């Protein structure tokens, strides 16, 4: 297996960083590195937006309600999370959120049990 996609991704990240550095520090728009890896200025800006540190207001989740008005969370402990089926169980739906083959269970007991 060739590492070409990985190398291209790393080169694109370096080109994006070079572009943003020259834009921020030097005040110059230099798209030569972007052109070498097949990126546009808009794509580099979008990459930077997704890969950079989040804005301060996006870093923390502030509750939108008062604690005294919130319901008790203890009964929800060990409850089911997000699912398309009937609660914690699987579903009959063919929809797959993650666009991959569904694996119901994997036996890992031989790998997790301590040896005597």
JSON list of C-alpha atoms in Angstrom, two decimals:
[
{"chain": "A", "resi": 1, "resn": "UNK", "atom": "CA", "xyz": [0.00, 0.00, 0.00]},
{"chain": "A", "resi": 2, "resn": "UNK", "atom": "CA", "xyz": [1.47, 3.33, -1.01]},
{"chain": "A", "resi": 3, "resn": "UNK", "atom": "CA", "xyz": [1.36, 6.27, 1.40]},
{"chain": "A", "resi": 4, "resn": "UNK", "atom": "CA", "xyz": [0.50, 8.75, -1.37]},
{"chain": "A", "resi": 5, "resn": "UNK", "atom": "CA", "xyz": [-2.83, 9.97, 0.12]},
{"chain": "A", "resi": 6, "resn": "UNK", "atom": "CA", "xyz": [-1.18, 10.52, 3.50]},
{"chain": "A", "resi": 7, "resn": "UNK", "atom": "CA", "xyz": [1.76, 12.38, 1.97]},
{"chain": "A", "resi": 8, "resn": "UNK", "atom": "CA", "xyz": [-0.58, 14.56, -0.08]},
{"chain": "A", "resi": 9, "resn": "UNK", "atom": "CA", "xyz": [-2.65, 15.37, 3.01]},
{"chain": "A", "resi": 10, "resn": "UNK", "atom": "CA", "xyz": [0.48, 16.34, 4.97]},
{"chain": "A", "resi": 11, "resn": "UNK", "atom": "CA", "xyz": [1.76, 18.48, 2.10]},
{"chain": "A", "resi": 12, "resn": "UNK", "atom": "CA", "xyz": [-1.60, 20.22, 1.90]},
{"chain": "A", "resi": 13, "resn": "UNK", "atom": "CA", "xyz": [-1.54, 20.93, 5.63]},
{"chain": "A", "resi": 14, "resn": "UNK", "atom": "CA", "xyz": [1.97, 22.38, 5.34]},
{"chain": "A", "resi": 15, "resn": "UNK", "atom": "CA", "xyz": [0.91, 24.50, 2.38]},
{"chain": "A", "resi": 16, "resn": "UNK", "atom": "CA", "xyz": [-2.10, 25.77, 4.33]},
{"chain": "A", "resi": 17, "resn": "UNK", "atom": "CA", "xyz": [0.11, 26.64, 7.32]},
{"chain": "A", "resi": 18, "resn": "UNK", "atom": "CA", "xyz": [2.60, 28.46, 5.06]},
{"chain": "A", "resi": 19, "resn": "UNK", "atom": "CA", "xyz": [-0.23, 30.38, 3.39]},
{"chain": "A", "resi": 20, "resn": "UNK", "atom": "CA", "xyz": [-1.76, 31.43, 6.73]},
{"chain": "A", "resi": 21, "resn": "UNK", "atom": "CA", "xyz": [1.64, 32.35, 8.20]},
{"chain": "A", "resi": 22, "resn": "UNK", "atom": "CA", "xyz": [2.52, 34.64, 5.29]},
{"chain": "A", "resi": 23, "resn": "UNK", "atom": "CA", "xyz": [-0.96, 36.12, 5.39]},
{"chain": "A", "resi": 24, "resn": "UNK", "atom": "CA", "xyz": [-0.88, 36.77, 9.15]},
{"chain": "A", "resi": 25, "resn": "UNK", "atom": "CA", "xyz": [2.77, 37.62, 9.82]},
{"chain": "A", "resi": 26, "resn": "UNK", "atom": "CA", "xyz": [3.92, 39.19, 6.56]},
{"chain": "A", "resi": 27, "resn": "UNK", "atom": "CA", "xyz": [0.57, 40.56, 5.42]},
{"chain": "A", "resi": 28, "resn": "UNK", "atom": "CA", "xyz": [1.12, 39.01, 1.98]},
{"chain": "A", "resi": 29, "resn": "UNK", "atom": "CA", "xyz": [-1.13, 36.63, 0.07]},
{"chain": "A", "resi": 30, "resn": "UNK", "atom": "CA", "xyz": [1.24, 33.94, -1.25]},
{"chain": "A", "resi": 31, "resn": "UNK", "atom": "CA", "xyz": [-0.61, 31.13, -3.02]},
{"chain": "A", "resi": 32, "resn": "UNK", "atom": "CA", "xyz": [2.41, 29.40, -4.60]},
{"chain": "A", "resi": 33, "resn": "UNK", "atom": "CA", "xyz": [2.48, 26.59, -2.01]},
{"chain": "A", "resi": 34, "resn": "UNK", "atom": "CA", "xyz": [-1.28, 26.11, -2.37]},
{"chain": "A", "resi": 35, "resn": "UNK", "atom": "CA", "xyz": [-1.01, 25.83, -6.15]},
{"chain": "A", "resi": 36, "resn": "UNK", "atom": "CA", "xyz": [1.72, 23.18, -5.85]},
{"chain": "A", "resi": 37, "resn": "UNK", "atom": "CA", "xyz": [-0.62, 20.86, -3.93]},
{"chain": "A", "resi": 38, "resn": "UNK", "atom": "CA", "xyz": [-3.80, 21.71, -5.84]},
{"chain": "A", "resi": 39, "resn": "UNK", "atom": "CA", "xyz": [-5.59, 23.86, -3.26]},
{"chain": "A", "resi": 40, "resn": "UNK", "atom": "CA", "xyz": [-7.44, 27.11, -3.74]},
{"chain": "A", "resi": 41, "resn": "UNK", "atom": "CA", "xyz": [-7.32, 30.01, -1.32]},
{"chain": "A", "resi": 42, "resn": "UNK", "atom": "CA", "xyz": [-10.93, 29.31, -0.29]},
{"chain": "A", "resi": 43, "resn": "UNK", "atom": "CA", "xyz": [-10.11, 25.66, 0.45]},
{"chain": "A", "resi": 44, "resn": "UNK", "atom": "CA", "xyz": [-7.12, 26.70, 2.57]},
{"chain": "A", "resi": 45, "resn": "UNK", "atom": "CA", "xyz": [-9.26, 29.16, 4.53]},
{"chain": "A", "resi": 46, "resn": "UNK", "atom": "CA", "xyz": [-11.85, 26.43, 5.15]},
{"chain": "A", "resi": 47, "resn": "UNK", "atom": "CA", "xyz": [-9.16, 23.95, 6.21]},
{"chain": "A", "resi": 48, "resn": "UNK", "atom": "CA", "xyz": [-7.78, 26.52, 8.64]},
{"chain": "A", "resi": 49, "resn": "UNK", "atom": "CA", "xyz": [-11.22, 27.15, 10.08]},
{"chain": "A", "resi": 50, "resn": "UNK", "atom": "CA", "xyz": [-11.76, 23.45, 10.83]},
{"chain": "A", "resi": 51, "resn": "UNK", "atom": "CA", "xyz": [-8.23, 22.63, 11.99]},
{"chain": "A", "resi": 52, "resn": "UNK", "atom": "CA", "xyz": [-7.43, 25.72, 14.09]},
{"chain": "A", "resi": 53, "resn": "UNK", "atom": "CA", "xyz": [-8.14, 26.14, 17.78]},
{"chain": "A", "resi": 54, "resn": "UNK", "atom": "CA", "xyz": [-11.80, 26.93, 18.35]},
{"chain": "A", "resi": 55, "resn": "UNK", "atom": "CA", "xyz": [-12.94, 30.43, 19.19]},
{"chain": "A", "resi": 56, "resn": "UNK", "atom": "CA", "xyz": [-13.19, 31.13, 22.91]},
{"chain": "A", "resi": 57, "resn": "UNK", "atom": "CA", "xyz": [-17.00, 31.06, 22.94]},
{"chain": "A", "resi": 58, "resn": "UNK", "atom": "CA", "xyz": [-16.99, 27.67, 21.16]},
{"chain": "A", "resi": 59, "resn": "UNK", "atom": "CA", "xyz": [-14.62, 25.97, 23.62]},
{"chain": "A", "resi": 60, "resn": "UNK", "atom": "CA", "xyz": [-17.00, 25.59, 26.54]},
{"chain": "A", "resi": 61, "resn": "UNK", "atom": "CA", "xyz": [-20.56, 24.38, 26.90]},
{"chain": "A", "resi": 62, "resn": "UNK", "atom": "CA", "xyz": [-22.49, 26.73, 29.14]},
{"chain": "A", "resi": 63, "resn": "UNK", "atom": "CA", "xyz": [-25.80, 25.31, 30.41]},
{"chain": "A", "resi": 64, "resn": "UNK", "atom": "CA", "xyz": [-28.74, 27.20, 28.98]},
{"chain": "A", "resi": 65, "resn": "UNK", "atom": "CA", "xyz": [-30.95, 26.63, 32.02]},
{"chain": "A", "resi": 66, "resn": "UNK", "atom": "CA", "xyz": [-30.67, 27.21, 35.74]},
{"chain": "A", "resi": 67, "resn": "UNK", "atom": "CA", "xyz": [-29.47, 24.21, 37.75]},
{"chain": "A", "resi": 68, "resn": "UNK", "atom": "CA", "xyz": [-32.40, 24.50, 40.14]},
{"chain": "A", "resi": 69, "resn": "UNK", "atom": "CA", "xyz": [-34.81, 24.08, 37.22]},
{"chain": "A", "resi": 70, "resn": "UNK", "atom": "CA", "xyz": [-33.04, 21.11, 35.62]},
{"chain": "A", "resi": 71, "resn": "UNK", "atom": "CA", "xyz": [-34.35, 17.60, 36.17]},
{"chain": "A", "resi": 72, "resn": "UNK", "atom": "CA", "xyz": [-32.38, 15.08, 38.20]},
{"chain": "A", "resi": 73, "resn": "UNK", "atom": "CA", "xyz": [-29.81, 13.27, 36.05]},
{"chain": "A", "resi": 74, "resn": "UNK", "atom": "CA", "xyz": [-29.25, 10.28, 38.37]},
{"chain": "A", "resi": 75, "resn": "UNK", "atom": "CA", "xyz": [-32.17, 8.20, 36.99]},
{"chain": "A", "resi": 76, "resn": "UNK", "atom": "CA", "xyz": [-30.66, 8.61, 33.50]},
{"chain": "A", "resi": 77, "resn": "UNK", "atom": "CA", "xyz": [-27.40, 6.97, 34.61]},
{"chain": "A", "resi": 78, "resn": "UNK", "atom": "CA", "xyz": [-26.47, 4.00, 32.41]},
{"chain": "A", "resi": 79, "resn": "UNK", "atom": "CA", "xyz": [-29.28, 4.94, 30.04]},
{"chain": "A", "resi": 80, "resn": "UNK", "atom": "CA", "xyz": [-29.16, 4.48, 26.31]},
{"chain": "A", "resi": 81, "resn": "UNK", "atom": "CA", "xyz": [-27.50, 7.00, 24.09]},
{"chain": "A", "resi": 82, "resn": "UNK", "atom": "CA", "xyz": [-28.14, 7.84, 20.49]},
{"chain": "A", "resi": 83, "resn": "UNK", "atom": "CA", "xyz": [-29.64, 4.97, 18.50]},
{"chain": "A", "resi": 84, "resn": "UNK", "atom": "CA", "xyz": [-31.94, 4.36, 15.57]},
{"chain": "A", "resi": 85, "resn": "UNK", "atom": "CA", "xyz": [-33.50, 1.29, 17.11]},
{"chain": "A", "resi": 86, "resn": "UNK", "atom": "CA", "xyz": [-35.77, 0.65, 20.05]},
{"chain": "A", "resi": 87, "resn": "UNK", "atom": "CA", "xyz": [-33.67, 2.05, 22.87]},
{"chain": "A", "resi": 88, "resn": "UNK", "atom": "CA", "xyz": [-30.44, 0.18, 23.62]},
{"chain": "A", "resi": 89, "resn": "UNK", "atom": "CA", "xyz": [-31.14, -2.61, 21.18]},
{"chain": "A", "resi": 90, "resn": "UNK", "atom": "CA", "xyz": [-30.22, -2.79, 17.52]},
{"chain": "A", "resi": 91, "resn": "UNK", "atom": "CA", "xyz": [-32.57, -1.77, 14.82]},
{"chain": "A", "resi": 92, "resn": "UNK", "atom": "CA", "xyz": [-33.95, -3.21, 11.62]},
{"chain": "A", "resi": 93, "resn": "UNK", "atom": "CA", "xyz": [-33.29, -0.03, 9.71]},
{"chain": "A", "resi": 94, "resn": "UNK", "atom": "CA", "xyz": [-30.79, -0.15, 6.87]},
{"chain": "A", "resi": 95, "resn": "UNK", "atom": "CA", "xyz": [-29.72, 3.45, 7.54]},
{"chain": "A", "resi": 96, "resn": "UNK", "atom": "CA", "xyz": [-26.11, 3.70, 8.64]},
{"chain": "A", "resi": 97, "resn": "UNK", "atom": "CA", "xyz": [-24.99, 7.02, 10.08]},
{"chain": "A", "resi": 98, "resn": "UNK", "atom": "CA", "xyz": [-21.29, 6.27, 9.68]},
{"chain": "A", "resi": 99, "resn": "UNK", "atom": "CA", "xyz": [-21.41, 4.86, 6.13]},
{"chain": "A", "resi": 100, "resn": "UNK", "atom": "CA", "xyz": [-19.62, 1.66, 7.02]},
{"chain": "A", "resi": 101, "resn": "UNK", "atom": "CA", "xyz": [-20.38, -2.02, 7.40]},
{"chain": "A", "resi": 102, "resn": "UNK", "atom": "CA", "xyz": [-22.22, -2.81, 10.62]},
{"chain": "A", "resi": 103, "resn": "UNK", "atom": "CA", "xyz": [-20.46, -5.09, 13.11]},
{"chain": "A", "resi": 104, "resn": "UNK", "atom": "CA", "xyz": [-22.75, -6.29, 15.88]},
{"chain": "A", "resi": 105, "resn": "UNK", "atom": "CA", "xyz": [-20.16, -7.84, 18.20]},
{"chain": "A", "resi": 106, "resn": "UNK", "atom": "CA", "xyz": [-16.56, -8.86, 18.31]},
{"chain": "A", "resi": 107, "resn": "UNK", "atom": "CA", "xyz": [-15.28, -11.58, 20.63]},
{"chain": "A", "resi": 108, "resn": "UNK", "atom": "CA", "xyz": [-12.28, -10.17, 22.49]},
{"chain": "A", "resi": 109, "resn": "UNK", "atom": "CA", "xyz": [-12.41, -12.43, 25.56]},
{"chain": "A", "resi": 110, "resn": "UNK", "atom": "CA", "xyz": [-9.27, -14.33, 24.56]},
{"chain": "A", "resi": 111, "resn": "UNK", "atom": "CA", "xyz": [-7.38, -11.06, 24.28]},
{"chain": "A", "resi": 112, "resn": "UNK", "atom": "CA", "xyz": [-8.63, -9.48, 27.49]},
{"chain": "A", "resi": 113, "resn": "UNK", "atom": "CA", "xyz": [-8.54, -12.35, 29.99]},
{"chain": "A", "resi": 114, "resn": "UNK", "atom": "CA", "xyz": [-5.35, -12.46, 32.08]},
{"chain": "A", "resi": 115, "resn": "UNK", "atom": "CA", "xyz": [-3.07, -15.44, 31.54]},
{"chain": "A", "resi": 116, "resn": "UNK", "atom": "CA", "xyz": [-2.52, -17.79, 34.48]}
]
